[in-house]
Coordinates of C-alpha atoms in Angstrom, one line a residue:
F1 CA -11.3 -23.0 30.4
C2 CA -14.6 -23.5 28.7
N3 CA -14.5 -25.2 25.2
A4 CA -18.1 -26.1 24.4
G5 CA -21.7 -25.6 25.1
L6 CA -22.5 -23.4 28.1
L7 CA -20.2 -20.6 29.6
E8 CA -21.4 -19.3 33.1
L9 CA -20.2 -16.0 33.7
S10 CA -19.9 -13.5 36.8
L11 CA -20.0 -9.9 36.6
G12 CA -16.6 -8.3 36.5
K13 CA -14.8 -11.7 36.2
F14 CA -12.7 -13.1 33.3
R15 CA -13.0 -16.4 31.8
N16 CA -11.0 -17.9 29.2
V17 CA -12.7 -19.9 26.6
L18 CA -11.7 -22.2 23.6
L19 CA -13.8 -21.2 20.5
N20 CA -14.3 -23.3 17.4
Q21 CA -16.3 -22.6 14.1
T22 CA -19.0 -25.4 14.2
S23 CA -20.2 -25.4 17.9
P24 CA -21.1 -21.9 19.2
V25 CA -20.7 -21.2 22.9
E26 CA -23.6 -19.7 24.9
A27 CA -22.4 -17.2 27.5
V28 CA -24.9 -16.6 30.4
I29 CA -25.0 -14.3 33.5
R30 CA -27.6 -15.0 36.1
N31 CA -28.9 -12.9 39.0
I32 CA -28.1 -9.6 37.8
A33 CA -28.8 -6.9 40.5
S34 CA -31.7 -4.6 40.0
N35 CA -29.5 -1.4 40.3
V36 CA -27.5 -2.5 37.0
T37 CA -28.9 -1.0 33.9
V38 CA -26.2 -1.8 31.2
V39 CA -24.1 -4.8 30.9
I40 CA -21.2 -4.6 28.4
F41 CA -19.9 -8.1 27.4
Q42 CA -16.9 -8.4 25.5
V43 CA -14.4 -11.0 24.0
H44 CA -10.8 -11.0 23.0
A45 CA -8.5 -13.1 20.9
Q46 CA -4.8 -12.5 19.7
Q47 CA -5.0 -12.8 15.8
S48 CA -8.2 -14.9 14.8
D49 CA -11.7 -13.3 14.4
V50 CA -14.4 -14.3 16.6
V51 CA -18.2 -13.7 16.2
I52 CA -20.2 -12.4 19.1
S53 CA -23.9 -12.0 18.9
F54 CA -27.2 -11.7 20.8
D55 CA -28.7 -14.7 18.8
K56 CA -27.7 -18.0 17.7
N57 CA -28.0 -16.9 14.2
P58 CA -26.2 -13.6 14.1
S59 CA -27.2 -10.8 11.8
V60 CA -25.4 -7.5 10.9
N61 CA -27.4 -5.3 13.4
S62 CA -27.1 -7.9 16.3
S63 CA -23.5 -9.1 16.3
G64 CA -19.9 -8.0 15.8
T65 CA -16.7 -9.8 14.4
G66 CA -13.2 -9.1 15.2
V67 CA -10.3 -9.9 17.7
D68 CA -11.6 -7.4 20.2
K69 CA -15.4 -7.2 20.3
G70 CA -18.1 -6.3 22.6
L71 CA -22.0 -5.8 22.9
V72 CA -24.1 -3.6 25.1
S73 CA -27.2 -5.1 26.8
I74 CA -29.8 -2.6 27.8
L75 CA -31.6 -4.3 30.7
Q76 CA -35.3 -4.3 31.0
P77 CA -37.3 -3.9 34.2
Q78 CA -37.1 -7.3 36.3
Q79 CA -34.6 -8.6 33.9
S80 CA -31.8 -10.6 35.7
V81 CA -30.4 -12.9 33.1
C82 CA -28.3 -12.1 29.9
T83 CA -27.3 -14.4 27.2
W84 CA -24.8 -14.1 24.2
Y85 CA -23.4 -16.6 21.7
L86 CA -19.6 -16.9 20.6
R87 CA -17.8 -18.7 17.9
S88 CA -14.7 -18.3 15.9
L89 CA -14.3 -17.8 12.2
D90 CA -11.2 -20.1 12.0
A91 CA -11.5 -23.9 11.5
S92 CA -9.2 -24.6 14.4
Q93 CA -9.6 -23.8 18.1
V94 CA -9.1 -20.3 19.1
L95 CA -8.1 -19.1 22.7
S96 CA -10.1 -16.1 23.9
T97 CA -11.0 -14.4 27.1
A98 CA -14.5 -13.0 28.0
I99 CA -15.9 -10.7 30.7
S100 CA -19.1 -8.7 31.4
I101 CA -19.0 -5.4 33.1
P102 CA -22.0 -3.8 34.8
Y103 CA -23.0 -0.1 34.9
M104 CA -25.5 1.8 36.7
E105 CA -28.2 4.4 35.6
K106 CA -25.8 7.4 36.1
D107 CA -23.0 6.0 34.1
P108 CA -22.6 7.1 30.6
I109 CA -23.2 4.4 27.9
P110 CA -20.2 3.8 25.3
G111 CA -21.4 4.1 21.8
G112 CA -24.9 5.0 22.9
C113 CA -25.2 7.8 20.1
N114 CA -23.8 5.6 17.3
I115 CA -24.6 7.0 13.8
E116 CA -21.7 5.4 11.8
F117 CA -21.4 1.6 12.5
D118 CA -23.9 -1.3 12.2
L119 CA -24.8 -1.8 15.9
E120 CA -27.5 0.4 17.5
V121 CA -25.5 0.8 20.5
D122 CA -21.7 0.2 19.6
P123 CA -19.0 0.2 22.5
N124 CA -16.2 -1.0 20.1
I125 CA -13.2 0.9 19.3
Y126 CA -12.3 0.3 15.7
L127 CA -8.7 0.0 14.6
D128 CA -6.7 0.2 11.4
Y129 CA -2.9 0.3 11.0
T130 CA -0.1 0.9 8.6
L131 CA 3.6 0.8 8.6
V132 CA 3.4 4.3 9.5
D133 CA 0.4 5.1 11.8
I134 CA -2.4 3.5 13.9
H135 CA -6.0 4.9 13.5
I136 CA -8.6 4.4 16.1
K137 CA -12.2 5.7 16.1
F138 CA -15.4 5.1 18.2
A139 CA -19.0 6.1 18.4
P140 CA -19.9 9.0 20.6
A141 CA -21.5 8.0 24.1
N142 CA -24.9 8.8 25.7
L143 CA -26.1 9.8 29.1
G144 CA -27.1 6.8 31.4
Y145 CA -30.6 6.3 32.1
T146 CA -32.9 4.0 34.4
R147 CA -34.3 0.7 33.2
G148 CA -37.4 0.9 31.1
A149 CA -37.0 4.6 30.4
N150 CA -36.5 6.1 26.8
P151 CA -32.6 6.9 26.1
P152 CA -31.8 10.7 26.1
S153 CA -31.9 12.2 22.7
C154 CA -28.5 12.4 21.1
D155 CA -29.3 15.8 19.1
S156 CA -31.7 17.5 21.4
G157 CA -29.2 20.2 22.2
T158 CA -25.5 21.1 23.1
G159 CA -26.3 22.1 26.7
Q160 CA -25.1 20.7 30.1
N161 CA -28.2 18.4 30.3
S162 CA -27.1 16.8 27.1
R163 CA -24.6 14.2 25.9
W164 CA -22.4 17.1 25.0
R165 CA -21.1 17.4 28.5
L166 CA -19.3 14.2 28.2
R167 CA -15.4 14.1 28.0
Y168 CA -13.5 11.1 26.5
D169 CA -9.9 10.2 27.9
V170 CA -7.9 8.0 25.6
Y171 CA -5.5 5.7 27.1
Q172 CA -2.5 3.6 25.9
Y173 CA -1.0 0.4 27.4
F174 CA 2.1 -1.4 26.1
L175 CA 2.4 -5.2 26.4
P176 CA 6.1 -6.6 27.4
E177 CA 8.7 -6.0 24.4
N178 CA 9.7 -8.9 22.3
N179 CA 6.6 -11.1 23.6
L180 CA 4.0 -12.3 21.2
S181 CA 2.5 -14.8 23.5
E182 CA -1.5 -15.4 23.6
M183 CA -1.3 -15.8 27.4
V184 CA 0.5 -12.6 27.9
L185 CA -2.1 -10.7 25.9
M186 CA -4.9 -12.3 27.8
S187 CA -3.4 -11.3 31.2
H188 CA -2.6 -7.9 30.3
I189 CA -5.8 -6.9 28.4
R190 CA -7.7 -7.4 31.7
K191 CA -5.9 -4.4 33.1
M192 CA -7.4 -2.3 30.3
S193 CA -11.1 -3.3 30.6
E194 CA -12.5 -1.6 33.6
V195 CA -12.2 2.1 34.6
Q196 CA -10.2 1.8 37.7
S197 CA -7.8 -0.6 36.2
I198 CA -7.3 1.4 33.1
K199 CA -6.5 4.6 35.1
A200 CA -4.0 2.6 37.3
N201 CA -2.3 0.9 34.4
G202 CA -2.7 2.9 31.3
I203 CA -1.0 6.0 30.0
K204 CA -3.4 8.8 29.2
M205 CA -2.6 10.4 25.9
L206 CA -5.3 12.9 25.4
T207 CA -8.8 14.2 26.3
L208 CA -11.5 14.7 23.7
T209 CA -14.6 16.8 24.1
T210 CA -17.8 16.2 22.3
D211 CA -16.7 19.0 19.9
D212 CA -13.8 16.8 18.8
K213 CA -13.9 14.2 16.1
T214 CA -13.8 10.7 17.9
N215 CA -10.7 9.4 16.1
V216 CA -7.2 9.5 17.1
Y217 CA -3.8 8.7 15.4
F218 CA -0.6 7.0 16.9
S219 CA 2.6 6.2 15.3
S220 CA 2.9 2.6 14.4
L221 CA 5.2 0.2 16.3
P222 CA 5.4 -3.1 14.2
G223 CA 6.1 -6.1 16.5
Q224 CA 5.2 -4.2 19.6
G225 CA 1.8 -5.1 21.2
V226 CA -0.3 -2.1 22.2
I227 CA -3.9 -1.9 23.9
Y228 CA -5.9 1.1 23.5
N229 CA -9.1 2.0 25.3
V230 CA -11.4 5.1 26.0
I231 CA -13.1 6.1 29.2
V232 CA -16.1 8.3 28.8
W233 CA -16.6 10.7 31.8
D234 CA -19.7 12.5 33.0
P235 CA -18.6 15.6 34.8
L236 CA -22.0 16.4 36.2
W237 CA -22.5 13.0 38.1
N238 CA -18.6 12.3 38.2
T239 CA -19.3 8.8 36.8
S240 CA -17.2 6.9 34.1
A241 CA -17.6 3.9 31.7
A242 CA -15.0 2.2 29.6
Y243 CA -15.2 1.1 25.9
V244 CA -14.2 -2.3 24.7
P245 CA -10.3 -2.3 24.7
V246 CA -8.7 -3.1 21.3
H247 CA -5.1 -4.4 20.8
T248 CA -2.7 -4.5 17.8
Y249 CA 0.9 -5.6 17.0
A250 CA 0.9 -3.4 13.7
C251 CA 1.9 -6.4 11.7
S252 CA 0.5 -9.8 10.4
F253 CA 1.0 -13.1 12.1
A254 CA -0.1 -15.0 8.9
D255 CA 2.3 -13.6 6.4
L256 CA 5.1 -15.8 5.6
V257 CA 7.6 -12.9 4.9
D258 CA 8.0 -9.8 7.2
N259 CA 5.6 -11.2 9.8
C260 CA 5.3 -10.2 13.6
S261 CA 8.3 -12.5 14.3
S262 CA 10.8 -11.5 11.5
L263 CA 10.0 -7.7 10.8
S264 CA 13.4 -6.5 9.4
K265 CA 14.5 -7.2 5.9
L266 CA 17.8 -9.0 5.1
S267 CA 18.9 -5.8 3.1
T268 CA 18.0 -3.6 6.2
K269 CA 20.1 -5.9 8.6
V270 CA 23.2 -5.8 6.0
F271 CA 23.0 -2.1 5.4
F272 CA 22.8 -1.2 9.2
T273 CA 25.2 -3.8 10.3
A274 CA 27.8 -2.5 7.8
L275 CA 27.1 1.2 8.9
A276 CA 27.4 0.0 12.6
V277 CA 30.8 -1.4 12.0
L278 CA 32.1 1.8 10.4
G279 CA 30.2 3.8 13.2
L280 CA 31.8 1.8 15.9
F281 CA 35.4 2.4 14.5
T282 CA 34.5 6.1 14.0
C283 CA 33.3 6.3 17.7
F284 CA 36.7 5.4 19.0
F285 CA 39.2 6.6 16.3
G286 CA 37.2 9.0 14.1
H287 CA 39.4 12.2 14.9
R288 CA 42.6 10.2 14.5
F289 CA 41.5 8.9 11.2
W290 CA 40.2 12.1 9.8
K291 CA 39.4 11.0 6.3
T292 CA 37.5 8.0 7.6
D293 CA 35.4 10.3 9.8
L294 CA 34.6 12.4 6.9
F295 CA 33.6 9.6 4.9
F296 CA 31.3 8.3 7.7
M297 CA 29.6 11.7 8.2
G298 CA 29.4 12.3 4.4
F299 CA 27.7 9.0 3.9
I300 CA 25.1 9.6 6.5
F301 CA 24.2 13.0 5.3
A302 CA 24.0 12.1 1.5
A303 CA 22.3 8.8 2.3
A304 CA 19.4 10.2 4.3
F305 CA 19.0 13.1 1.8
F306 CA 18.8 10.7 -1.1
F307 CA 16.6 8.2 0.5
V308 CA 14.1 11.1 1.3
F309 CA 14.3 12.3 -2.3
I310 CA 13.9 8.9 -4.1
T311 CA 11.1 7.9 -1.8
R312 CA 9.2 11.1 -2.3
V313 CA 9.5 11.1 -6.2
T314 CA 9.7 7.4 -7.3
G315 CA 7.7 4.1 -6.6
L316 CA 10.6 1.9 -6.4
G317 CA 10.7 -1.1 -4.0
Y318 CA 12.2 -0.9 -0.7
D319 CA 15.3 -3.1 -1.5
V320 CA 16.1 -1.1 -4.6
R321 CA 15.8 2.3 -2.9
L322 CA 18.2 0.9 0.0
I323 CA 20.8 -0.2 -2.6
L324 CA 20.6 3.1 -4.3
T325 CA 20.8 5.0 -0.9
A326 CA 24.0 3.1 -0.1
V327 CA 25.6 4.1 -3.4
A328 CA 24.5 7.7 -3.0
G329 CA 26.1 7.5 0.7
I330 CA 29.3 6.3 -0.6
I331 CA 29.6 8.9 -3.3
G332 CA 28.7 11.5 -0.8
G333 CA 31.2 10.2 1.7
L334 CA 33.9 10.3 -1.1
F335 CA 32.9 13.6 -2.1
L336 CA 33.3 15.2 1.3
V337 CA 36.8 13.3 1.6
A338 CA 37.8 14.8 -2.1
S339 CA 36.5 18.4 -1.0
W340 CA 38.7 18.4 2.2
W341 CA 41.7 17.0 0.1
R342 CA 41.4 19.9 -2.6
F343 CA 40.1 22.8 -0.6
G344 CA 41.0 21.9 3.0
S345 CA 38.0 23.8 4.3
V346 CA 37.7 22.8 7.9
L347 CA 34.7 25.0 8.2
L348 CA 32.7 23.3 5.6
C349 CA 33.4 19.9 6.9
M350 CA 32.6 20.7 10.3
F351 CA 29.3 22.5 9.3
I352 CA 28.1 18.9 7.8
I353 CA 29.5 17.1 10.8
G354 CA 27.7 19.5 13.1
L355 CA 24.4 19.3 11.1
V356 CA 24.6 15.3 11.5
L357 CA 24.9 15.7 15.1
G358 CA 22.4 18.5 15.5
F359 CA 19.8 16.5 13.6
L360 CA 20.2 13.6 16.0
F361 CA 20.1 16.1 19.0
S362 CA 17.0 17.6 17.8
S363 CA 15.3 14.2 17.0
M364 CA 16.3 13.3 20.7
V365 CA 14.3 16.4 21.9
F366 CA 11.2 15.7 20.0
F367 CA 11.4 11.9 21.1
T368 CA 10.5 13.0 24.4
P369 CA 6.9 13.9 25.5
L370 CA 7.6 17.3 24.2
G371 CA 7.2 16.1 20.7
D372 CA 3.4 15.2 21.5
Y373 CA 2.6 18.7 22.4
R374 CA -0.4 20.1 20.3
V375 CA 1.5 23.1 19.0
F376 CA 3.9 20.9 16.9
R377 CA 1.1 19.3 15.1
D378 CA 1.5 22.3 12.9
D379 CA 4.3 21.5 10.4
V380 CA 5.6 25.1 10.1
V381 CA 6.1 25.3 13.9
F382 CA 7.7 22.0 14.0
W383 CA 10.1 22.4 11.2
V384 CA 11.1 25.8 12.4
T385 CA 11.8 24.7 15.9
F386 CA 13.4 21.5 14.8
S387 CA 15.6 23.2 12.4
S388 CA 16.6 25.8 15.0
V389 CA 17.6 23.2 17.6
A390 CA 19.6 21.3 14.9
L391 CA 21.5 24.5 13.7
M392 CA 22.2 25.4 17.4
I393 CA 25.0 22.8 17.6
P394 CA 27.3 23.8 14.9
V395 CA 26.7 27.5 15.9
L396 CA 27.6 26.7 19.6
F397 CA 30.7 24.8 18.6
V398 CA 31.9 27.1 16.0
G399 CA 34.9 28.0 18.1
C400 CA 36.2 24.6 19.1
P401 CA 35.7 22.4 16.0
R402 CA 37.7 19.6 17.4
I403 CA 35.5 19.0 20.3
L404 CA 32.5 19.2 17.8
N405 CA 34.1 16.5 15.7
I406 CA 35.0 14.2 18.6
L407 CA 31.4 14.6 20.1
A408 CA 29.8 13.9 16.7
S409 CA 32.0 10.9 16.0
G410 CA 31.3 9.4 19.5
I411 CA 27.5 9.9 19.7
V412 CA 26.6 9.4 16.1
G413 CA 29.0 6.5 15.8
S414 CA 27.6 4.8 18.8
Y415 CA 23.9 5.3 17.6
T416 CA 24.5 3.3 14.4
V417 CA 25.2 0.4 16.7
I418 CA 21.8 0.9 18.3
L419 CA 20.2 0.9 14.9
A420 CA 21.9 -2.4 14.0
I421 CA 20.7 -3.8 17.2
A422 CA 17.1 -2.7 16.3
C423 CA 17.3 -4.9 13.2
Y424 CA 17.5 -8.0 15.4
V425 CA 15.8 -7.1 18.7
Y426 CA 12.9 -4.5 19.2
T427 CA 13.9 -1.4 20.9
S428 CA 12.2 2.1 21.1
L429 CA 15.5 3.9 20.6
A430 CA 15.4 3.4 16.9
Y431 CA 12.3 5.6 16.8
I432 CA 14.5 8.7 17.6
T433 CA 15.3 8.9 14.0
L434 CA 12.6 6.9 12.4
D435 CA 9.8 9.0 13.6
L436 CA 11.6 12.0 12.0
L437 CA 11.7 10.0 8.7
R438 CA 8.3 9.2 8.9
R439 CA 7.3 12.9 9.3
I440 CA 9.3 13.9 6.4
L441 CA 8.1 11.2 4.1
N442 CA 4.3 11.2 5.2
D443 CA 2.3 14.4 4.9
Y444 CA -0.2 13.4 7.6
F445 CA 2.1 11.9 10.3
S446 CA 1.9 15.1 12.3
R447 CA -1.4 14.1 13.5
A448 CA 0.1 11.0 15.1
Y449 CA 1.0 10.6 18.9
T450 CA 4.6 9.2 18.9
N451 CA 4.6 7.7 22.5
V452 CA 6.6 4.6 22.7
P453 CA 7.4 2.1 25.4
F454 CA 10.4 2.3 27.6
Q455 CA 10.9 -1.1 29.2
T456 CA 14.0 -3.0 30.7
N457 CA 15.3 -3.9 27.1
D458 CA 15.5 -0.3 26.3
F459 CA 17.2 0.7 29.5
I460 CA 19.8 -1.9 28.9
I461 CA 20.3 -0.6 25.3
L462 CA 20.3 2.9 26.4
S463 CA 23.1 2.0 28.8
V464 CA 25.1 0.4 25.9
W465 CA 24.6 3.5 24.0
A466 CA 25.7 5.9 26.7
M467 CA 28.8 3.7 27.6
L468 CA 29.8 3.6 24.1
A469 CA 29.4 7.2 23.5
L470 CA 31.2 8.4 26.7
S471 CA 33.9 5.9 26.2
G472 CA 34.5 7.0 22.7
V473 CA 34.5 10.8 23.4
T474 CA 36.8 10.2 26.5
V475 CA 39.3 8.0 24.5
Q476 CA 39.6 10.6 21.7
L477 CA 40.0 13.5 23.9
R478 CA 42.7 12.1 25.9
R479 CA 44.5 10.9 22.8
E480 CA 44.3 14.0 20.9
R481 CA 44.9 16.7 23.7
S482 CA 48.6 17.0 22.7
E483 CA 48.0 16.7 18.9
V484 CA 47.2 19.6 16.5
P485 CA 43.6 20.1 16.1
F486 CA 43.4 19.0 12.5
P487 CA 45.8 17.5 9.9
P488 CA 47.2 20.2 7.5
H489 CA 45.6 21.0 4.2
P490 CA 46.6 17.9 2.0
Y491 CA 46.6 19.7 -1.3
L492 CA 48.7 22.6 -0.3
T493 CA 51.1 20.3 1.5
W494 CA 51.6 18.2 -1.6
K495 CA 52.1 21.2 -3.8
R496 CA 54.6 22.6 -1.3
E497 CA 56.5 19.5 -1.1
R498 CA 56.8 19.2 -4.9
E499 CA 58.0 22.5 -5.4
R500 CA 60.6 22.0 -2.7
R501 CA 61.9 18.9 -4.3
S502 CA 62.1 20.6 -7.9
T503 CA 64.2 23.7 -6.5
N504 CA 66.4 22.2 -3.8
V505 CA 69.2 20.4 -5.3
L506 CA 70.8 19.5 -1.9
D507 CA 67.5 17.7 -1.1
P508 CA 68.3 13.9 -2.0
S509 CA 64.7 13.5 -3.2
H510 CA 65.8 16.2 -5.8
H511 CA 67.8 13.5 -7.7
I512 CA 65.0 10.8 -7.6
P513 CA 64.1 9.8 -11.2
P514 CA 60.7 10.8 -12.7
L515 CA 57.8 8.4 -12.0
R516 CA 57.7 7.0 -15.4
E517 CA 61.4 6.2 -15.4
R518 CA 61.2 4.4 -12.1
I519 CA 58.4 2.5 -13.4
H520 CA 60.3 1.5 -16.5
N521 CA 63.3 0.5 -14.5
K522 CA 61.1 -1.8 -12.1
L523 CA 59.6 -3.6 -15.0
L524 CA 63.0 -4.3 -16.6
H525 CA 64.1 -5.8 -13.3
I526 CA 61.2 -7.9 -13.1
K527 CA 62.0 -9.0 -16.6
E528 CA 65.3 -10.1 -15.8
V529 CA 64.3 -12.3 -12.9
F530 CA 62.2 -14.6 -15.4
Q531 CA 65.0 -14.7 -18.1
K532 CA 66.7 -18.0 -18.4
E533 CA 70.3 -17.9 -17.0
Q534 CA 73.0 -18.2 -19.6
P535 CA 75.7 -21.2 -19.1
A536 CA 79.1 -20.0 -17.9
G537 CA 82.3 -20.5 -20.2
E538 CA 83.4 -19.7 -23.6
R539 CA 80.8 -19.8 -26.3
T540 CA 83.2 -19.4 -29.5
P541 CA 85.1 -22.1 -31.3
L542 CA 88.8 -22.4 -30.4
L543 CA 91.2 -20.9 -33.0
L544 CA 94.1 -23.1 -34.4

């Protein structure tokens, strides 16, 4: 560690340094080889902004401020020493890590054709996030050149001898789940700073040409650390250079409520925990308790539809919307039960149940890398494909509704348990349905890449989901194999029973008094219990 004064660096070597607001740290590299033409110096902190500059008194055009910042030093002939200055904007000490990376004359220069940002040559990646998506953008690169020469023109043409031949590979790297440690970030950001290390550890998401805009969108993963970087590649010389990596947790460490350590609201935890209890019961006993199963599926269908509707047309707060969604779900569940009781339409009920399972299955399909294919950026293509996959489930099982209901209750019921777990522990499995909800509610979410981490925690929770679903389906299939597929129509059964009792005088139930008379007799009996008992013996005077 270095915490004051002078920081001696070696090319390609990381150094941890403690920065403060009052005492700038001077970072120096000496004995730079003559074949090195460019040095990119960068510094990283977890949450507090740091200032990196060429001068002790930083100016807008010679400095950068942020948690991940870098500067490009274009070396002059005979130059063998580079100097930069570091300090934090926070009054307290800030842990940071610094590195300087050398490049040769044929290597492209990241940010060498910058016209948007303050620095003349800007190797930084600029990141903004919301609860829905993450946006990164960067300045175009330029071709490399020898020391002392003039830089190639950025607008001299679009041929193979210009910067237009360059390609940009965008990489993503996930930090360990449920880990917000500073030291973990410092150790992992080193894996995303140099070209070979980025290729070995990062996930290549896409390749941009110079014709494309140098900005990319990703789905937001609040509480999950992610590092992004870009490698610019020169196909003529087969050389590459890396921009300055940038990281985010898509949340605030400073907020007192809904910060990175406690993302789920209390209302969300209550809602999904209650839903998980009902879902777990449905997973194992859904078909046996048919009306409960109908209520559960009707609740999900109505709640999802109502939440989308109320979010699109109103500006109500999240907690209010969730309460109204719960009320709408209860009404929807009761309506489906009442519809079954009155009309007894198995086909209608199974269509709703099949749709719920179909939407979950289709969401699982697009949760895979298939969902990031460029063709599905088009909303029409996406929704036609998504709906076709979802409708395929009720159509395939139209001839065996009992199997469909058992599968739906087992799979959907067990998934609600996963959603409840996600309220307390981060798991990527929650984004199976959350990304679908984001695409419905946000018009521009189609441009975002929806890749998520899949680490040890996710494998464990996936195993729990699979175990619950398989156990629930197996138990129900074994229990119901000798039973009738569905209970008889309740309303017709009630009418038939009432008619039988009213016409069959030999049936003992025929002689049962009407309900009003039975209630009156019961009340009289209760009244007699509380009456004071009369004393025994004669109560009239004796006659002489």
